[in-house]
């Protein structure tokens, strides 16, 4: 009796497994979602949603892309036509095809001119009559500085002021002032947002120098793994002149 029950449960378990396998086979599955973590403003970029689907066993394939928490897709492809809405209007190459397979030809987003407002989460949802699959990844569109300016000026006979500024950066950057290899104590850093971008300034007052000294200003965008540095040598004199001689970046 015990053996019979074991056989009964084994057959039932196998049946369930077969049913689950068939159900997965009949549906869609996202194999890989390719979204660059970081991209440069203005550089065309492709977001690809690679999926598997068996046309002979399923119907009603639809590919949708969502941006952040929006409920309405910013892109939707249903075989012979695609639909756009929201932030991606006018910013996609609708002729782009990622493959020649008619079932996945226009699954990808080819963004021609990404801007910082396109930084965020992208969700690909692939659905059919049988099931659906979705995945989400984030992309950052970073904007480097328009310029990085490092200046020194005499406040009076006793005080030298070091100033550094950068404009039009995204996302929010960090900045530090250095004298030699050490950070200048008491540096004041301010950041202002303007039209979705950030302007940043750093300033510090130090005792007037009697001999040449090297100063550095370092601008960092940690999320983009971006750092740029400007260096200057200050030569004491009647006018407090400085020589800018090196700009480093990565």
C-alpha positions as a Markdown table, in Angstrom:
| # | Residue | x | y | z |
|---|---|---|---|---|
| 1 | Unk | 0.0 | 0.0 | 0.0 |
| 2 | Unk | 2.9 | 2.3 | 0.9 |
| 3 | Unk | 4.6 | 1.5 | -2.4 |
| 4 | Unk | 1.5 | 2.2 | -4.4 |
| 5 | Unk | 1.1 | 5.7 | -2.8 |
| 6 | Unk | 4.8 | 6.5 | -3.6 |
| 7 | Unk | 4.2 | 5.5 | -7.2 |
| 8 | Unk | 1.1 | 7.6 | -7.3 |
| 9 | Unk | 2.9 | 10.7 | -5.9 |
| 10 | Unk | 5.8 | 10.2 | -8.3 |
| 11 | Unk | 3.5 | 10.1 | -11.4 |
| 12 | Unk | 1.7 | 13.2 | -10.1 |
| 13 | Unk | 5.0 | 15.1 | -9.5 |
| 14 | Unk | 6.3 | 14.2 | -13.0 |
| 15 | Unk | 3.0 | 15.4 | -14.5 |
| 16 | Unk | 3.3 | 18.7 | -12.8 |
| 17 | Unk | 6.9 | 19.1 | -13.9 |
| 18 | Unk | 6.0 | 18.3 | -17.5 |
| 19 | Unk | 3.1 | 20.8 | -17.3 |
| 20 | Unk | 5.4 | 23.5 | -15.9 |
| 21 | Unk | 8.1 | 22.9 | -18.6 |
| 22 | Unk | 5.4 | 23.0 | -21.4 |
| 23 | Unk | 4.0 | 26.2 | -19.9 |
| 24 | Unk | 7.4 | 27.9 | -20.0 |
| 25 | Unk | 8.1 | 26.6 | -23.5 |
| 26 | Unk | 4.8 | 28.1 | -24.7 |
| 27 | Unk | 5.5 | 31.5 | -23.3 |
| 28 | Unk | 8.1 | 34.3 | -23.7 |
| 29 | Unk | 11.4 | 34.6 | -21.9 |
| 30 | Unk | 13.8 | 37.5 | -21.7 |
| 31 | Unk | 17.3 | 36.2 | -22.1 |
| 32 | Unk | 19.2 | 39.4 | -21.6 |
| 33 | Unk | 18.5 | 43.1 | -21.1 |
| 34 | Unk | 21.3 | 45.3 | -22.4 |
| 35 | Unk | 21.3 | 48.8 | -21.0 |
| 36 | Unk | 24.5 | 50.7 | -20.6 |
| 37 | Unk | 25.1 | 51.8 | -17.0 |
| 38 | Unk | 26.7 | 55.1 | -18.2 |
| 39 | Unk | 26.6 | 57.0 | -21.5 |
| 40 | Unk | 27.8 | 60.4 | -22.6 |
| 41 | Unk | 25.3 | 63.1 | -23.5 |
| 42 | Unk | 24.6 | 63.2 | -27.3 |
| 43 | Unk | 26.2 | 59.8 | -28.1 |
| 44 | Unk | 23.7 | 57.5 | -29.7 |
| 45 | Unk | 22.9 | 54.5 | -27.6 |
| 46 | Unk | 21.0 | 51.2 | -28.0 |
| 47 | Unk | 19.0 | 49.5 | -25.3 |
| 48 | Unk | 18.2 | 45.9 | -26.3 |
| 49 | Unk | 15.8 | 43.4 | -24.9 |
| 50 | Unk | 16.8 | 39.9 | -26.1 |
| 51 | Unk | 14.0 | 37.4 | -25.7 |
| 52 | Unk | 12.9 | 33.9 | -26.8 |
| 53 | Unk | 9.4 | 33.2 | -28.2 |
| 54 | Unk | 8.0 | 30.3 | -30.2 |
| 55 | Unk | 5.6 | 31.7 | -32.8 |
| 56 | Unk | 4.2 | 28.3 | -33.7 |
| 57 | Unk | 3.0 | 27.7 | -30.2 |
| 58 | Unk | 2.0 | 31.1 | -29.0 |
| 59 | Unk | 0.4 | 34.3 | -30.3 |
| 60 | Unk | -0.1 | 38.0 | -29.3 |
| 61 | Unk | 3.5 | 39.0 | -28.9 |
| 62 | Unk | 3.9 | 42.6 | -27.7 |
| 63 | Unk | 7.1 | 44.4 | -26.6 |
| 64 | Unk | 6.8 | 47.4 | -24.3 |
| 65 | Unk | 9.5 | 49.7 | -22.7 |
| 66 | Unk | 8.7 | 51.7 | -19.6 |
| 67 | Unk | 10.7 | 54.6 | -18.1 |
| 68 | Unk | 11.0 | 54.9 | -14.3 |
| 69 | Unk | 7.6 | 54.5 | -12.6 |
| 70 | Unk | 5.5 | 55.7 | -15.5 |
| 71 | Unk | 2.4 | 53.5 | -16.1 |
| 72 | Unk | 2.2 | 54.3 | -19.8 |
| 73 | Unk | 5.0 | 52.7 | -22.0 |
| 74 | Unk | 7.4 | 55.1 | -23.7 |
| 75 | Unk | 7.7 | 52.6 | -26.6 |
| 76 | Unk | 5.5 | 49.7 | -27.8 |
| 77 | Unk | 6.1 | 47.4 | -30.7 |
| 78 | Unk | 3.5 | 45.0 | -32.1 |
| 79 | Unk | 4.9 | 43.4 | -35.3 |
| 80 | Unk | 4.0 | 45.7 | -38.1 |
| 81 | Unk | 3.9 | 49.0 | -36.1 |
| 82 | Unk | 5.4 | 50.8 | -33.1 |
| 83 | Unk | 4.0 | 53.4 | -30.8 |
| 84 | Unk | 5.8 | 56.2 | -29.0 |
| 85 | Unk | 4.8 | 58.4 | -26.0 |
| 86 | Unk | 6.2 | 60.6 | -23.4 |
| 87 | Unk | 9.9 | 61.4 | -23.1 |
| 88 | Unk | 11.1 | 59.4 | -26.1 |
| 89 | Unk | 9.0 | 61.2 | -28.7 |
| 90 | Unk | 11.3 | 62.5 | -31.4 |
| 91 | Unk | 14.4 | 60.9 | -29.9 |
| 92 | Unk | 14.3 | 57.4 | -31.3 |
| 93 | Unk | 15.4 | 56.0 | -34.7 |
| 94 | Unk | 12.3 | 54.0 | -35.6 |
| 95 | Unk | 14.0 | 52.5 | -38.6 |
| 96 | Unk | 16.6 | 50.8 | -36.5 |
| 97 | Unk | 16.4 | 47.0 | -36.4 |
| 98 | Unk | 18.5 | 44.9 | -34.1 |
| 99 | Unk | 18.0 | 41.7 | -36.1 |
| 100 | Unk | 16.3 | 40.4 | -39.2 |
| 101 | Unk | 14.0 | 38.1 | -37.3 |
| 102 | Unk | 10.5 | 39.5 | -37.9 |
| 103 | Unk | 9.5 | 38.5 | -34.4 |
| 104 | Unk | 12.2 | 40.7 | -32.7 |
| 105 | Unk | 13.3 | 43.1 | -35.4 |
| 106 | Unk | 12.3 | 46.3 | -33.6 |
| 107 | Unk | 12.6 | 45.2 | -30.0 |
| 108 | Unk | 15.4 | 47.6 | -29.2 |
| 109 | Unk | 15.5 | 51.3 | -28.4 |
| 110 | Unk | 17.9 | 53.3 | -30.6 |
| 111 | Unk | 18.2 | 56.7 | -28.8 |
| 112 | Unk | 19.8 | 59.1 | -31.2 |
| 113 | Unk | 20.5 | 62.0 | -28.8 |
| 114 | Unk | 20.3 | 61.0 | -25.1 |
| 115 | Unk | 20.2 | 63.8 | -22.6 |
| 116 | Unk | 20.5 | 63.9 | -18.8 |
| 117 | Unk | 16.7 | 63.8 | -18.5 |
| 118 | Unk | 16.8 | 60.2 | -19.9 |
| 119 | Unk | 18.8 | 59.0 | -16.9 |
| 120 | Unk | 16.7 | 56.5 | -14.9 |
| 121 | Unk | 15.3 | 53.0 | -14.9 |
| 122 | Unk | 14.3 | 51.2 | -18.1 |
| 123 | Unk | 11.9 | 48.2 | -18.0 |
| 124 | Unk | 11.4 | 45.8 | -20.9 |
| 125 | Unk | 8.1 | 43.9 | -20.8 |
| 126 | Unk | 7.5 | 41.1 | -23.3 |
| 127 | Unk | 4.1 | 39.5 | -23.3 |
| 128 | Unk | 2.1 | 37.0 | -25.2 |
| 129 | Unk | -1.3 | 35.3 | -24.8 |
| 130 | Unk | 0.4 | 32.7 | -22.6 |
| 131 | Unk | 2.6 | 34.7 | -20.2 |
| 132 | Unk | 5.0 | 37.6 | -19.8 |
| 133 | Unk | 8.5 | 38.5 | -18.6 |
| 134 | Unk | 10.0 | 41.7 | -17.5 |
| 135 | Unk | 13.4 | 43.1 | -16.5 |
| 136 | Unk | 14.7 | 46.5 | -15.4 |
| 137 | Unk | 18.1 | 48.2 | -15.6 |
| 138 | Unk | 19.3 | 51.8 | -15.0 |
| 139 | Unk | 21.1 | 54.1 | -17.3 |
| 140 | Unk | 23.0 | 57.4 | -16.5 |
| 141 | Unk | 23.5 | 60.0 | -19.1 |
| 142 | Unk | 26.3 | 62.1 | -17.8 |
| 143 | Unk | 27.3 | 65.6 | -18.9 |
| 144 | Unk | 30.9 | 66.8 | -18.4 |
| 145 | Unk | 31.8 | 70.3 | -17.5 |
| 146 | Unk | 31.7 | 73.1 | -20.1 |
| 147 | Unk | 34.8 | 74.5 | -18.5 |
| 148 | Unk | 36.9 | 74.1 | -15.4 |
| 149 | Unk | 38.4 | 77.4 | -14.2 |
| 150 | Unk | 41.1 | 77.7 | -11.5 |
| 151 | Unk | 42.1 | 81.2 | -10.3 |
| 152 | Unk | 44.0 | 82.9 | -7.5 |
| 153 | Unk | 43.7 | 86.4 | -6.3 |
| 154 | Unk | 45.1 | 88.5 | -3.5 |
| 155 | Unk | 42.5 | 89.7 | -1.0 |
| 156 | Unk | 45.0 | 91.8 | 0.8 |
| 157 | Unk | 48.7 | 91.6 | 1.8 |
| 158 | Unk | 47.9 | 88.7 | 4.1 |
| 159 | Unk | 45.3 | 86.6 | 2.4 |
| 160 | Unk | 45.3 | 84.8 | -1.0 |
| 161 | Unk | 42.0 | 83.4 | -2.3 |
| 162 | Unk | 41.9 | 80.3 | -4.5 |
| 163 | Unk | 38.8 | 79.9 | -6.7 |
| 164 | Unk | 37.6 | 77.0 | -8.8 |
| 165 | Unk | 34.4 | 76.7 | -10.8 |
| 166 | Unk | 32.7 | 74.5 | -13.4 |
| 167 | Unk | 29.4 | 74.8 | -15.2 |
| 168 | Unk | 26.8 | 72.6 | -16.8 |
| 169 | Unk | 27.5 | 69.2 | -15.1 |
| 170 | Unk | 25.2 | 66.2 | -14.6 |
| 171 | Unk | 24.7 | 64.4 | -12.3 |
| 172 | Unk | 25.6 | 66.4 | -9.1 |
| 173 | Unk | 29.4 | 66.6 | -8.9 |
| 174 | Unk | 32.0 | 66.9 | -6.1 |
| 175 | Unk | 34.9 | 69.3 | -6.0 |
| 176 | Unk | 38.0 | 69.8 | -3.9 |
| 177 | Unk | 40.9 | 72.2 | -3.8 |
| 178 | Unk | 44.5 | 71.0 | -3.1 |
| 179 | Unk | 47.7 | 72.8 | -2.3 |
| 180 | Unk | 50.5 | 70.5 | -3.2 |
| 181 | Unk | 49.2 | 67.0 | -2.3 |
| 182 | Unk | 47.0 | 68.1 | 0.6 |
| 183 | Unk | 43.4 | 69.3 | 0.5 |
| 184 | Unk | 43.0 | 72.9 | 1.5 |
| 185 | Unk | 41.4 | 73.2 | 4.9 |
| 186 | Unk | 38.3 | 75.3 | 5.2 |
| 187 | Unk | 37.3 | 75.1 | 1.5 |
| 188 | Unk | 33.7 | 76.2 | 0.8 |
| 189 | Unk | 32.0 | 74.3 | -1.9 |
| 190 | Unk | 28.6 | 75.4 | -3.3 |
| 191 | Unk | 26.4 | 73.7 | -5.9 |
| 192 | Unk | 23.5 | 75.2 | -7.8 |
| 193 | Unk | 21.0 | 73.6 | -10.2 |
| 194 | Unk | 20.2 | 75.4 | -13.4 |
| 195 | Unk | 18.0 | 74.0 | -16.1 |
| 196 | Unk | 18.6 | 70.4 | -15.0 |
| 197 | Unk | 22.4 | 70.8 | -14.8 |
| 198 | Unk | 24.7 | 71.7 | -12.0 |
| 199 | Unk | 27.1 | 74.6 | -11.5 |
| 200 | Unk | 29.8 | 74.1 | -8.8 |
| 201 | Unk | 32.2 | 76.4 | -7.1 |
| 202 | Unk | 34.9 | 75.9 | -4.5 |
| 203 | Unk | 36.9 | 78.7 | -2.7 |
| 204 | Unk | 39.4 | 78.9 | 0.1 |
| 205 | Unk | 41.4 | 81.7 | 1.8 |
| 206 | Unk | 45.0 | 81.0 | 2.7 |
| 207 | Unk | 47.8 | 83.0 | 4.2 |
| 208 | Unk | 49.8 | 84.9 | 1.5 |
| 209 | Unk | 52.7 | 82.9 | 0.1 |
| 210 | Unk | 56.3 | 83.9 | -0.1 |
| 211 | Unk | 57.4 | 81.2 | -2.6 |
| 212 | Unk | 55.8 | 79.4 | -5.6 |
| 213 | Unk | 53.2 | 76.9 | -4.8 |
| 214 | Unk | 51.2 | 74.4 | -6.8 |
| 215 | Unk | 47.4 | 74.4 | -6.5 |
| 216 | Unk | 44.9 | 71.8 | -7.9 |
| 217 | Unk | 41.2 | 71.7 | -8.5 |
| 218 | Unk | 39.6 | 68.3 | -8.8 |
| 219 | Unk | 36.1 | 67.8 | -10.2 |
| 220 | Unk | 34.5 | 64.4 | -9.7 |
| 221 | Unk | 31.3 | 62.7 | -11.0 |
| 222 | Unk | 31.4 | 59.5 | -8.9 |
| 223 | Unk | 28.3 | 57.9 | -10.5 |
| 224 | Unk | 30.0 | 58.3 | -14.0 |
| 225 | Unk | 33.4 | 57.3 | -12.7 |
| 226 | Unk | 34.6 | 60.6 | -14.1 |
| 227 | Unk | 37.4 | 62.8 | -12.8 |
| 228 | Unk | 39.1 | 65.9 | -14.2 |
| 229 | Unk | 41.8 | 68.0 | -12.6 |
| 230 | Unk | 43.3 | 71.4 | -13.3 |
| 231 | Unk | 46.6 | 72.5 | -11.9 |
| 232 | Unk | 48.3 | 75.9 | -11.5 |
| 233 | Unk | 51.5 | 77.2 | -10.1 |
| 234 | Unk | 51.1 | 80.4 | -8.1 |
| 235 | Unk | 54.1 | 82.9 | -8.3 |
| 236 | Unk | 54.0 | 85.5 | -5.5 |
| 237 | Unk | 54.3 | 89.0 | -6.9 |
| 238 | Unk | 52.8 | 92.4 | -7.1 |
| 239 | Unk | 49.8 | 91.1 | -9.1 |
| 240 | Unk | 49.6 | 87.6 | -7.7 |
| 241 | Unk | 49.9 | 86.0 | -11.2 |
| 242 | Unk | 49.4 | 82.3 | -11.8 |
| 243 | Unk | 50.4 | 80.0 | -14.6 |
| 244 | Unk | 47.9 | 77.3 | -15.7 |
| 245 | Unk | 49.8 | 74.5 | -17.1 |
| 246 | Unk | 48.0 | 71.2 | -17.0 |
| 247 | Unk | 44.5 | 69.7 | -17.3 |
| 248 | Unk | 44.0 | 66.1 | -16.5 |
| 249 | Unk | 40.9 | 64.0 | -17.0 |
| 250 | Unk | 39.7 | 60.4 | -17.2 |
